[in-house]
């Protein structure tokens, strides 16, 4: 055997002997630590060893937690979506899902798996870590199935120290942009309801409402006005920041029941691809819950409070606001959420904790609302959802019957202008029959009935007014006679 081969053998034996000694020493240290150190000190001991070895490493690790305080960490969510497309053939375990109504199958990392990504010729190692904790000490709103335990979820990104600026200034912004594009491609619009006991636990379902602006039975000019307002709003992020306003928009939908307020909200969500948060304020116990509720909602969303006049006793709160005395404390407790709390929810400091939000209130009785709630900056656009018009009828006929013209249209349009029927009532009549002529004639009969009911109601109202007038006249005459009688009696006595 040559001297070169012998030297290599000696070196190999030395290396193996050193590795064996280090491994044996590590096992002894581990045994000593496990047997003689309390469990509470284990983590600190191994953390200290890890910290010592890291001082000699040229690698830097960034920790990306799932939450930043009470709000979601955008970088975590972006990494979760981005890494789903970066799984390598060597990855042993992946998580797979496909929510209903979504087109794509979603792939994500399984816990403790490692993914290597290459960007600008540099390698970046990602590891997804999950640590179990007692749920009484920590609550994770995404862990809906847990009862006694929950998880703290974290991504660890490891790379060469020289690439720190590249990561912060280029790599992470690139991941966020890519994740947004992927989300837009595969997202389904959702409707959320927020649990008043766990504000950061929203239950959601896909919004499968077919309403669009093309199918809404509304005046065409009003639809164009709403569309232009929405388009202007989503394009003015820089403008809102320039003028110092929170990037939000308020809409008040008012009108009789059945005029399409809910359909308009769904059409706005479908048009903008915004999620909907259905907020039930009657379940809230105090004004501070409103702030927590607002923080729990995401950007690019529509916050809806239906029947706002029934949600909060605004008149009672207005009186309490004007006369804040101890005697009113019981009323404040009963109403739970005050008008001032609601106003702060709409345009106070907390309303700026989020971008690109639309707030919608609906009511059947706009006259019941406090003027402070209606001013621009709170409810920027008031949309009157009126009774069905001839234009609305033609759109409904096209949607439900597939026709744009018929000999009965003129009769129906004349009747609709008088009958004061809602689009929902017209749609219900068009749904009753499959035959076009039978359906239209049924609608005509319905409109005649509604007109007759309207005339009868007007007649009864006039009749009641006449009765009231006659009763008042008789009462006044009786009072006059009694007054004259009282004056006559003293004269006769004298």
Tab-separated table of C-alpha atoms in Angstrom:
chain	number	residue	atom	x	y	z
A	1	UNK	CA	0.000	0.000	0.000
A	2	UNK	CA	1.380	3.427	-0.967
A	3	UNK	CA	2.145	6.095	1.595
A	4	UNK	CA	-0.628	8.299	0.134
A	5	UNK	CA	-3.257	5.579	0.665
A	6	UNK	CA	-1.962	4.925	4.176
A	7	UNK	CA	-2.210	8.631	5.079
A	8	UNK	CA	-5.817	8.744	3.784
A	9	UNK	CA	-6.699	5.702	5.867
A	10	UNK	CA	-5.173	7.276	8.966
A	11	UNK	CA	-7.103	10.536	8.290
A	12	UNK	CA	-10.349	8.618	7.825
A	13	UNK	CA	-9.841	6.717	11.074
A	14	UNK	CA	-9.076	9.996	12.868
A	15	UNK	CA	-12.212	11.646	11.504
A	16	UNK	CA	-14.389	8.665	12.411
A	17	UNK	CA	-12.835	8.478	15.843
A	18	UNK	CA	-13.493	12.205	16.382
A	19	UNK	CA	-17.099	11.889	15.211
A	20	UNK	CA	-17.601	8.911	17.504
A	21	UNK	CA	-16.153	10.803	20.449
A	22	UNK	CA	-18.348	13.832	19.764
A	23	UNK	CA	-21.431	11.631	19.429
A	24	UNK	CA	-20.602	9.780	22.649
A	25	UNK	CA	-20.013	13.065	24.454
A	26	UNK	CA	-23.339	14.401	23.149
A	27	UNK	CA	-25.145	11.280	24.389
A	28	UNK	CA	-23.499	11.610	27.821
A	29	UNK	CA	-24.420	15.310	28.002
A	30	UNK	CA	-27.984	14.539	26.934
A	31	UNK	CA	-28.286	11.796	29.564
A	32	UNK	CA	-26.880	14.023	32.295
A	33	UNK	CA	-29.208	16.860	31.337
A	34	UNK	CA	-32.268	14.589	31.246
A	35	UNK	CA	-31.473	12.933	34.582
A	36	UNK	CA	-30.079	15.759	36.682
A	37	UNK	CA	-31.629	18.968	35.304
A	38	UNK	CA	-35.298	19.830	35.901
A	39	UNK	CA	-37.465	19.640	32.746
A	40	UNK	CA	-38.033	23.418	32.946
A	41	UNK	CA	-34.302	23.979	32.299
A	42	UNK	CA	-33.960	21.598	29.354
A	43	UNK	CA	-35.115	24.101	26.761
A	44	UNK	CA	-32.836	26.828	28.112
A	45	UNK	CA	-29.831	24.467	28.114
A	46	UNK	CA	-30.265	23.281	24.547
A	47	UNK	CA	-31.066	26.823	23.432
A	48	UNK	CA	-27.734	27.907	24.910
A	49	UNK	CA	-25.844	25.164	23.052
A	50	UNK	CA	-27.606	26.065	19.813
A	51	UNK	CA	-26.741	29.704	20.338
A	52	UNK	CA	-23.044	28.849	20.866
A	53	UNK	CA	-22.824	26.836	17.649
A	54	UNK	CA	-24.743	29.480	15.688
A	55	UNK	CA	-22.025	32.011	16.447
A	56	UNK	CA	-19.686	30.066	14.177
A	57	UNK	CA	-22.268	29.715	11.363
A	58	UNK	CA	-22.628	31.947	8.299
A	59	UNK	CA	-26.370	31.188	8.164
A	60	UNK	CA	-29.135	33.555	9.314
A	61	UNK	CA	-32.622	32.363	10.308
A	62	UNK	CA	-35.730	34.553	10.220
A	63	UNK	CA	-38.773	33.457	12.228
A	64	UNK	CA	-42.166	34.271	10.687
A	65	UNK	CA	-45.008	33.752	13.168
A	66	UNK	CA	-48.596	33.194	12.073
A	67	UNK	CA	-49.866	36.194	14.049
A	68	UNK	CA	-48.476	39.610	14.876
A	69	UNK	CA	-50.223	40.330	18.159
A	70	UNK	CA	-53.952	40.209	17.441
A	71	UNK	CA	-53.766	40.461	13.642
A	72	UNK	CA	-52.716	38.071	10.895
A	73	UNK	CA	-49.127	38.157	9.654
A	74	UNK	CA	-49.311	38.861	5.904
A	75	UNK	CA	-45.830	37.429	5.308
A	76	UNK	CA	-46.844	34.120	6.918
A	77	UNK	CA	-49.990	33.845	4.788
A	78	UNK	CA	-48.052	34.742	1.640
A	79	UNK	CA	-45.333	32.160	2.383
A	80	UNK	CA	-47.966	29.491	3.064
A	81	UNK	CA	-49.517	30.002	-0.377
A	82	UNK	CA	-46.240	30.584	-2.238
A	83	UNK	CA	-44.504	27.451	-0.910
A	84	UNK	CA	-47.389	25.235	-2.014
A	85	UNK	CA	-46.030	25.475	-5.564
A	86	UNK	CA	-42.413	24.945	-4.473
A	87	UNK	CA	-42.698	21.423	-3.091
A	88	UNK	CA	-39.840	19.270	-4.401
A	89	UNK	CA	-39.953	15.577	-5.424
A	90	UNK	CA	-38.010	14.821	-2.228
A	91	UNK	CA	-40.811	16.180	-0.024
A	92	UNK	CA	-42.233	13.258	1.924
A	93	UNK	CA	-45.501	14.696	3.263
A	94	UNK	CA	-47.846	17.401	1.947
A	95	UNK	CA	-51.294	18.666	2.897
A	96	UNK	CA	-53.920	18.711	0.166
A	97	UNK	CA	-57.364	20.371	0.086
A	98	UNK	CA	-59.999	21.657	-2.308
A	99	UNK	CA	-62.698	23.901	-0.841
A	100	UNK	CA	-66.109	23.661	-2.452
A	101	UNK	CA	-66.626	26.049	-5.411
A	102	UNK	CA	-62.877	26.588	-5.871
A	103	UNK	CA	-61.247	25.407	-9.075
A	104	UNK	CA	-57.766	24.470	-7.906
A	105	UNK	CA	-56.426	21.778	-5.609
A	106	UNK	CA	-54.380	23.412	-2.863
A	107	UNK	CA	-51.025	21.961	-1.767
A	108	UNK	CA	-49.306	23.152	1.412
A	109	UNK	CA	-46.379	22.002	3.520
A	110	UNK	CA	-46.862	19.509	6.308
A	111	UNK	CA	-45.386	20.293	9.706
A	112	UNK	CA	-41.602	19.988	10.111
A	113	UNK	CA	-41.120	19.553	6.351
A	114	UNK	CA	-38.334	21.415	4.569
A	115	UNK	CA	-38.471	23.189	1.202
A	116	UNK	CA	-35.526	24.756	-0.636
A	117	UNK	CA	-36.272	27.695	-2.923
A	118	UNK	CA	-33.870	29.337	-5.375
A	119	UNK	CA	-34.163	33.065	-6.083
A	120	UNK	CA	-31.630	35.139	-8.039
A	121	UNK	CA	-29.215	32.207	-7.869
A	122	UNK	CA	-29.325	32.052	-4.050
A	123	UNK	CA	-30.736	29.186	-1.965
A	124	UNK	CA	-33.335	29.727	0.775
A	125	UNK	CA	-34.413	26.972	3.139
A	126	UNK	CA	-37.965	27.014	4.568
A	127	UNK	CA	-39.185	24.872	7.480
A	128	UNK	CA	-42.755	24.888	8.845
A	129	UNK	CA	-42.841	24.339	12.612
A	130	UNK	CA	-45.879	23.663	14.810
A	131	UNK	CA	-45.645	23.753	18.585
A	132	UNK	CA	-48.520	22.504	20.725
A	133	UNK	CA	-49.571	24.596	23.715
A	134	UNK	CA	-52.385	24.512	26.227
A	135	UNK	CA	-55.377	26.335	24.755
A	136	UNK	CA	-56.121	28.072	28.033
A	137	UNK	CA	-52.811	29.904	27.662
A	138	UNK	CA	-53.031	30.509	23.942
A	139	UNK	CA	-55.911	30.677	21.480
A	140	UNK	CA	-55.418	30.135	17.756
A	141	UNK	CA	-58.497	31.224	15.748
A	142	UNK	CA	-57.627	28.933	12.844
A	143	UNK	CA	-57.605	25.841	15.043
A	144	UNK	CA	-61.390	25.369	15.041
A	145	UNK	CA	-61.260	21.630	15.858
A	146	UNK	CA	-59.175	21.867	19.006
A	147	UNK	CA	-60.806	21.503	22.415
A	148	UNK	CA	-58.016	21.340	24.995
A	149	UNK	CA	-54.883	22.036	22.979
A	150	UNK	CA	-53.869	24.435	20.225
A	151	UNK	CA	-50.811	25.183	18.079
A	152	UNK	CA	-48.368	27.991	17.511
A	153	UNK	CA	-47.378	27.894	13.841
A	154	UNK	CA	-44.164	29.382	12.494
A	155	UNK	CA	-42.081	29.444	9.322
A	156	UNK	CA	-38.292	29.510	9.660
A	157	UNK	CA	-36.396	30.955	6.694
A	158	UNK	CA	-32.657	30.178	6.672
A	159	UNK	CA	-30.127	31.692	4.250
A	160	UNK	CA	-26.565	33.034	4.004
A	161	UNK	CA	-26.012	36.188	6.052
A	162	UNK	CA	-24.822	38.099	3.011
A	163	UNK	CA	-28.335	37.842	1.507
A	164	UNK	CA	-30.115	39.654	4.344
A	165	UNK	CA	-30.797	42.805	2.284
A	166	UNK	CA	-31.863	40.705	-0.687
A	167	UNK	CA	-34.413	38.895	1.478
A	168	UNK	CA	-35.859	42.021	3.087
A	169	UNK	CA	-35.928	44.270	0.037
A	170	UNK	CA	-36.575	41.858	-2.836
A	171	UNK	CA	-37.292	38.215	-1.950
A	172	UNK	CA	-40.082	38.670	0.616
A	173	UNK	CA	-41.876	41.426	-1.399
A	174	UNK	CA	-41.684	39.075	-4.404
A	175	UNK	CA	-43.314	36.272	-2.384
A	176	UNK	CA	-46.126	38.598	-1.257
A	177	UNK	CA	-46.818	39.673	-4.860
A	178	UNK	CA	-46.810	36.086	-6.127
A	179	UNK	CA	-49.123	34.959	-3.320
A	180	UNK	CA	-51.619	37.734	-4.135
A	181	UNK	CA	-51.705	36.684	-7.789
A	182	UNK	CA	-52.262	33.040	-6.837
A	183	UNK	CA	-54.988	34.026	-4.398
A	184	UNK	CA	-56.838	36.030	-7.037
A	185	UNK	CA	-56.658	33.127	-9.478
A	186	UNK	CA	-58.073	30.508	-7.142
A	187	UNK	CA	-60.136	32.439	-4.591
A	188	UNK	CA	-63.849	31.989	-4.007
A	189	UNK	CA	-65.798	34.862	-2.477
A	190	UNK	CA	-66.776	34.033	1.086
A	191	UNK	CA	-69.347	35.264	3.554
A	192	UNK	CA	-68.225	35.377	7.187
A	193	UNK	CA	-70.034	35.670	10.470
A	194	UNK	CA	-68.010	36.625	13.529
A	195	UNK	CA	-68.620	34.864	16.838
A	196	UNK	CA	-69.272	37.565	19.441
A	197	UNK	CA	-67.618	35.441	22.146
A	198	UNK	CA	-64.477	34.759	20.071
A	199	UNK	CA	-64.021	37.824	17.894
A	200	UNK	CA	-61.035	36.375	16.050
A	201	UNK	CA	-62.903	33.185	15.165
A	202	UNK	CA	-64.978	33.844	12.037
A	203	UNK	CA	-67.086	31.094	10.528
A	204	UNK	CA	-67.213	31.294	6.752
A	205	UNK	CA	-68.826	29.712	3.725
A	206	UNK	CA	-68.428	30.298	0.017
A	207	UNK	CA	-70.793	32.970	-1.264
A	208	UNK	CA	-72.647	31.303	-4.113
A	209	UNK	CA	-75.050	34.171	-4.769
A	210	UNK	CA	-75.619	34.639	-8.526
A	211	UNK	CA	-76.564	38.325	-8.360
A	212	UNK	CA	-74.703	40.650	-10.718
A	213	UNK	CA	-75.294	44.203	-11.811
A	214	UNK	CA	-76.573	42.837	-15.119
A	215	UNK	CA	-79.350	40.891	-13.351
A	216	UNK	CA	-80.371	43.549	-10.800
A	217	UNK	CA	-83.848	44.990	-11.368
A	218	UNK	CA	-82.732	48.572	-10.776
A	219	UNK	CA	-82.856	51.810	-12.669
A	220	UNK	CA	-80.033	51.743	-15.214
A	221	UNK	CA	-78.814	55.230	-14.300
A	222	UNK	CA	-78.579	54.284	-10.628
A	223	UNK	CA	-76.643	51.112	-11.472
A	224	UNK	CA	-74.178	53.077	-13.590
A	225	UNK	CA	-73.734	55.569	-10.766
A	226	UNK	CA	-72.965	52.788	-8.259
A	227	UNK	CA	-70.538	51.044	-10.625
A	228	UNK	CA	-68.635	54.254	-11.304
A	229	UNK	CA	-68.430	54.957	-7.570
A	230	UNK	CA	-67.043	51.472	-6.855
A	231	UNK	CA	-64.487	51.710	-9.670
A	232	UNK	CA	-63.341	55.110	-8.455
A	233	UNK	CA	-63.011	53.838	-4.882
A	234	UNK	CA	-60.775	50.812	-5.618
A	235	UNK	CA	-58.434	52.904	-7.809
A	236	UNK	CA	-57.822	55.702	-5.294
A	237	UNK	CA	-55.557	54.152	-2.665
A	238	UNK	CA	-52.852	56.790	-3.125
A	239	UNK	CA	-55.431	59.567	-3.253
A	240	UNK	CA	-56.979	58.556	0.076
A	241	UNK	CA	-53.550	58.477	1.669
A	242	UNK	CA	-52.686	61.852	0.117
A	243	UNK	CA	-55.750	63.592	1.567
A	244	UNK	CA	-55.402	61.830	4.940
A	245	UNK	CA	-58.512	59.651	4.864
A	246	UNK	CA	-58.935	55.979	5.715
A	247	UNK	CA	-59.405	53.911	2.554
A	248	UNK	CA	-63.053	52.976	3.112
A	249	UNK	CA	-66.466	53.799	1.684
A	250	UNK	CA	-69.888	53.820	3.321
A	251	UNK	CA	-73.189	52.965	1.610
A	252	UNK	CA	-76.682	53.236	3.084
A	253	UNK	CA	-79.316	51.108	1.327
A	254	UNK	CA	-82.830	52.121	2.280
A	255	UNK	CA	-86.298	51.284	1.031
A	256	UNK	CA	-89.202	48.882	1.567
A	257	UNK	CA	-88.579	45.153	2.132
A	258	UNK	CA	-88.152	43.141	-1.066
A	259	UNK	CA	-86.577	45.924	-3.111
A	260	UNK	CA	-83.262	44.077	-3.592
A	261	UNK	CA	-80.934	45.392	-0.876
A	262	UNK	CA	-79.357	41.983	-0.200
A	263	UNK	CA	-79.040	41.264	-3.930
A	264	UNK	CA	-77.236	44.572	-4.441
A	265	UNK	CA	-74.740	43.681	-1.688
A	266	UNK	CA	-74.078	40.295	-3.336
A	267	UNK	CA	-73.670	41.973	-6.731
A	268	UNK	CA	-71.126	44.413	-5.259
A	269	UNK	CA	-69.180	41.518	-3.704
A	270	UNK	CA	-69.171	39.580	-6.988
A	271	UNK	CA	-68.136	42.670	-8.954
A	272	UNK	CA	-65.211	43.567	-6.664
A	273	UNK	CA	-64.318	39.995	-5.563
A	274	UNK	CA	-64.606	41.163	-1.942
A	275	UNK	CA	-65.552	38.882	0.953
A	276	UNK	CA	-68.634	39.778	3.011
A	277	UNK	CA	-68.717	40.028	6.809
A	278	UNK	CA	-72.265	39.789	8.175
A	279	UNK	CA	-72.037	41.680	11.466
A	280	UNK	CA	-74.678	41.042	14.125
A	281	UNK	CA	-74.270	43.972	16.508
A	282	UNK	CA	-77.133	42.976	18.813
A	283	UNK	CA	-74.930	40.210	20.239
A	284	UNK	CA	-72.233	42.649	21.354
A	285	UNK	CA	-72.012	43.536	25.027
A	286	UNK	CA	-70.092	46.816	24.884
A	287	UNK	CA	-68.535	49.407	22.574
A	288	UNK	CA	-65.081	47.863	22.940
A	289	UNK	CA	-66.434	44.738	21.219
A	290	UNK	CA	-67.030	46.867	18.123
A	291	UNK	CA	-63.331	47.669	17.932
A	292	UNK	CA	-62.388	44.017	18.337
A	293	UNK	CA	-64.920	43.130	15.662
A	294	UNK	CA	-63.361	45.597	13.241
A	295	UNK	CA	-59.841	44.249	13.838
A	296	UNK	CA	-61.125	40.708	13.166
A	297	UNK	CA	-62.186	41.596	9.600
A	298	UNK	CA	-59.842	41.453	6.623
A	299	UNK	CA	-58.955	44.007	3.965
A	300	UNK	CA	-60.813	43.960	0.641
A	301	UNK	CA	-64.082	43.175	2.362
A	302	UNK	CA	-67.653	44.409	2.695
A	303	UNK	CA	-68.886	44.870	6.270
A	304	UNK	CA	-72.681	44.580	6.368
A	305	UNK	CA	-75.048	45.587	9.166
A	306	UNK	CA	-78.611	44.825	8.090
A	307	UNK	CA	-81.629	46.643	9.519
A	308	UNK	CA	-79.471	49.153	11.359
A	309	UNK	CA	-82.587	50.861	12.754
A	310	UNK	CA	-83.458	47.618	14.580
A	311	UNK	CA	-79.902	46.774	15.599
A	312	UNK	CA	-79.374	49.650	18.011
A	313	UNK	CA	-81.916	51.846	19.787
A	314	UNK	CA	-80.533	54.979	18.166
A	315	UNK	CA	-83.158	57.356	19.508
A	316	UNK	CA	-82.572	56.145	23.057
A	317	UNK	CA	-78.818	56.509	22.611
A	318	UNK	CA	-79.260	60.001	21.192
A	319	UNK	CA	-81.137	61.012	24.350
A	320	UNK	CA	-78.473	59.398	26.527
A	321	UNK	CA	-75.744	61.194	24.620
A	322	UNK	CA	-77.451	64.561	25.197
A	323	UNK	CA	-78.175	63.866	28.855
A	324	UNK	CA	-75.513	61.567	30.258
A	325	UNK	CA	-76.751	61.124	33.825
A	326	UNK	CA	-76.660	58.217	36.315
A	327	UNK	CA	-80.373	57.637	35.765
A	328	UNK	CA	-79.628	56.687	32.187
A	329	UNK	CA	-77.026	54.043	33.068
A	330	UNK	CA	-79.618	51.268	33.005
A	331	UNK	CA	-80.695	52.271	29.494
A	332	UNK	CA	-77.091	52.290	28.351
A	333	UNK	CA	-76.644	48.766	29.680
A	334	UNK	CA	-79.793	47.538	27.975
A	335	UNK	CA	-78.834	48.977	24.592
A	336	UNK	CA	-75.327	47.435	24.916
A	337	UNK	CA	-73.800	49.379	21.990
A	338	UNK	CA	-74.234	53.154	21.912
A	339	UNK	CA	-74.583	55.511	19.001
A	340	UNK	CA	-71.216	57.113	19.784
A	341	UNK	CA	-69.627	53.655	19.728
A	342	UNK	CA	-71.174	52.969	16.342
A	343	UNK	CA	-69.959	56.320	14.968
A	344	UNK	CA	-66.416	55.556	16.141
A	345	UNK	CA	-66.701	52.142	14.482
A	346	UNK	CA	-67.495	53.844	11.164
A	347	UNK	CA	-65.031	56.736	11.082
A	348	UNK	CA	-63.078	56.825	14.341
A	349	UNK	CA	-59.397	56.045	14.784
A	350	UNK	CA	-60.023	52.286	14.788
A	351	UNK	CA	-61.729	52.464	11.398
A	352	UNK	CA	-58.321	53.164	9.834
A	353	UNK	CA	-57.001	49.756	10.981
A	354	UNK	CA	-57.471	48.206	7.558
A	355	UNK	CA	-57.646	49.144	3.893
A	356	UNK	CA	-60.102	48.906	1.016
A	357	UNK	CA	-63.180	48.265	3.124
A	358	UNK	CA	-66.787	48.989	2.265
A	359	UNK	CA	-69.285	49.467	5.099
A	360	UNK	CA	-72.956	48.941	4.213
A	361	UNK	CA	-75.962	49.656	6.412
A	362	UNK	CA	-79.467	48.669	5.335
A	363	UNK	CA	-82.752	49.959	6.698
A	364	UNK	CA	-86.433	49.953	5.852
A	365	UNK	CA	-86.977	53.199	7.765
A	366	UNK	CA	-84.369	55.870	7.058
A	367	UNK	CA	-86.389	58.416	9.047
A	368	UNK	CA	-85.527	56.528	12.243
A	369	UNK	CA	-81.788	57.051	11.848
A	370	UNK	CA	-79.846	59.786	13.601
A	371	UNK	CA	-78.593	62.455	11.121
A	372	UNK	CA	-75.107	62.010	12.633
A	373	UNK	CA	-75.053	58.516	11.144
A	374	UNK	CA	-75.976	59.704	7.657
A	375	UNK	CA	-73.459	62.428	6.966
A	376	UNK	CA	-70.687	62.031	4.313
A	377	UNK	CA	-67.600	60.315	5.702
A	378	UNK	CA	-69.823	57.785	7.437
A	379	UNK	CA	-72.471	56.886	4.906
A	380	UNK	CA	-70.989	58.472	1.776
A	381	UNK	CA	-73.651	57.309	-0.673
A	382	UNK	CA	-77.366	56.891	0.039
A	383	UNK	CA	-79.041	54.442	-2.339
A	384	UNK	CA	-82.827	54.399	-2.435
A	385	UNK	CA	-84.069	50.910	-3.290
A	386	UNK	CA	-87.460	51.788	-4.789
A	387	UNK	CA	-90.482	49.845	-5.949
A	388	UNK	CA	-90.290	48.058	-9.274
A	389	UNK	CA	-90.176	50.314	-12.336
A	390	UNK	CA	-91.036	49.515	-15.981
A	391	UNK	CA	-87.283	49.265	-16.670
A	392	UNK	CA	-86.903	46.858	-13.740
A	393	UNK	CA	-89.811	44.742	-14.979
A	394	UNK	CA	-88.262	44.357	-18.438
A	395	UNK	CA	-85.011	43.166	-16.858
A	396	UNK	CA	-86.887	40.659	-14.685
A	397	UNK	CA	-88.820	39.394	-17.722
A	398	UNK	CA	-85.533	38.877	-19.564
A	399	UNK	CA	-84.015	37.045	-16.569
A	400	UNK	CA	-86.993	34.845	-15.656
A	401	UNK	CA	-88.800	34.346	-18.972
A	402	UNK	CA	-86.022	34.929	-21.490
A	403	UNK	CA	-87.999	37.548	-23.439
A	404	UNK	CA	-87.340	41.214	-24.199
A	405	UNK	CA	-90.674	42.114	-25.819
A	406	UNK	CA	-94.314	41.020	-25.664
A	407	UNK	CA	-97.707	42.496	-26.505
A	408	UNK	CA	-98.612	42.503	-22.784
A	409	UNK	CA	-95.588	44.573	-21.761
A	410	UNK	CA	-97.323	47.920	-22.287
A	411	UNK	CA	-100.255	46.935	-20.065
A	412	UNK	CA	-97.942	45.648	-17.328
A	413	UNK	CA	-95.743	48.754	-17.407
A	414	UNK	CA	-98.764	51.042	-16.992
A	415	UNK	CA	-100.026	48.976	-14.070
A	416	UNK	CA	-96.588	48.804	-12.388
A	417	UNK	CA	-96.326	52.589	-12.254
A	418	UNK	CA	-99.505	52.618	-10.151
A	419	UNK	CA	-99.357	49.368	-8.182
A	420	UNK	CA	-96.215	50.065	-6.030
A	421	UNK	CA	-94.929	46.480	-6.026
A	422	UNK	CA	-91.410	45.359	-5.156
A	423	UNK	CA	-89.066	43.536	-7.572
A	424	UNK	CA	-89.312	40.501	-5.273
A	425	UNK	CA	-93.113	40.402	-5.716
A	426	UNK	CA	-92.838	40.668	-9.505
A	427	UNK	CA	-90.171	37.971	-9.611
A	428	UNK	CA	-92.353	35.642	-7.522
A	429	UNK	CA	-95.223	35.997	-9.998
A	430	UNK	CA	-92.944	35.316	-12.974
A	431	UNK	CA	-91.700	32.148	-11.277
A	432	UNK	CA	-95.146	30.618	-10.872
A	433	UNK	CA	-95.705	29.513	-14.479
A	434	UNK	CA	-93.471	28.210	-17.271
A	435	UNK	CA	-95.713	29.416	-20.117
A	436	UNK	CA	-94.906	33.030	-20.991
A	437	UNK	CA	-98.485	34.163	-21.706
A	438	UNK	CA	-99.869	32.501	-18.583
A	439	UNK	CA	-97.090	34.017	-16.477
A	440	UNK	CA	-97.642	37.542	-17.813
A	441	UNK	CA	-101.415	37.324	-17.427
A	442	UNK	CA	-100.939	36.088	-13.878
A	443	UNK	CA	-98.757	39.138	-13.204
A	444	UNK	CA	-101.454	41.420	-14.651
A	445	UNK	CA	-104.075	39.899	-12.346
A	446	UNK	CA	-101.716	40.299	-9.400
A	447	UNK	CA	-101.130	43.970	-10.253
A	448	UNK	CA	-104.881	44.605	-10.452
A	449	UNK	CA	-105.298	43.055	-6.994
A	450	UNK	CA	-102.485	45.228	-5.602
A	451	UNK	CA	-104.039	48.371	-7.101
A	452	UNK	CA	-107.427	47.430	-5.642
A	453	UNK	CA	-105.805	46.855	-2.236
A	454	UNK	CA	-104.054	50.207	-2.517
A	455	UNK	CA	-107.324	51.984	-3.402
A	456	UNK	CA	-109.157	50.257	-0.550
A	457	UNK	CA	-106.410	51.247	1.856
A	458	UNK	CA	-106.591	54.847	0.635
A	459	UNK	CA	-110.411	54.811	0.939
A	460	UNK	CA	-110.225	53.449	4.481
A	461	UNK	CA	-107.629	56.067	5.343
A	462	UNK	CA	-109.827	58.867	3.975
A	463	UNK	CA	-112.875	57.382	5.696
A	464	UNK	CA	-111.015	57.191	8.987
A	465	UNK	CA	-109.897	60.786	8.525
A	466	UNK	CA	-113.498	61.892	7.888
A	467	UNK	CA	-114.712	60.007	10.952
A	468	UNK	CA	-111.966	61.580	13.014
A	469	UNK	CA	-112.877	65.031	11.629
A	470	UNK	CA	-116.601	64.560	12.350
A	471	UNK	CA	-115.870	63.291	15.864
A	472	UNK	CA	-113.666	66.300	16.489
A	473	UNK	CA	-116.348	68.614	15.081
A	474	UNK	CA	-119.024	67.060	17.305
A	475	UNK	CA	-116.673	67.281	20.275
A	476	UNK	CA	-115.982	70.951	19.568
A	477	UNK	CA	-119.724	71.709	19.186
A	478	UNK	CA	-120.449	69.926	22.450
A	479	UNK	CA	-117.746	71.890	24.227
A	480	UNK	CA	-119.158	75.136	22.764
A	481	UNK	CA	-122.683	74.302	23.950
A	482	UNK	CA	-121.427	73.425	27.418
A	483	UNK	CA	-119.508	76.683	27.570
A	484	UNK	CA	-122.582	78.681	26.552
A	485	UNK	CA	-124.691	76.800	29.059
A	486	UNK	CA	-122.229	77.614	31.835
A	487	UNK	CA	-122.376	81.286	30.932
A	488	UNK	CA	-126.193	81.340	30.755
A	489	UNK	CA	-126.757	79.793	34.180
A	490	UNK	CA	-125.099	82.611	36.181
A	491	UNK	CA	-127.111	85.218	34.247
A	492	UNK	CA	-130.407	83.482	35.058
A	493	UNK	CA	-129.517	83.253	38.759
A	494	UNK	CA	-128.793	86.955	38.910
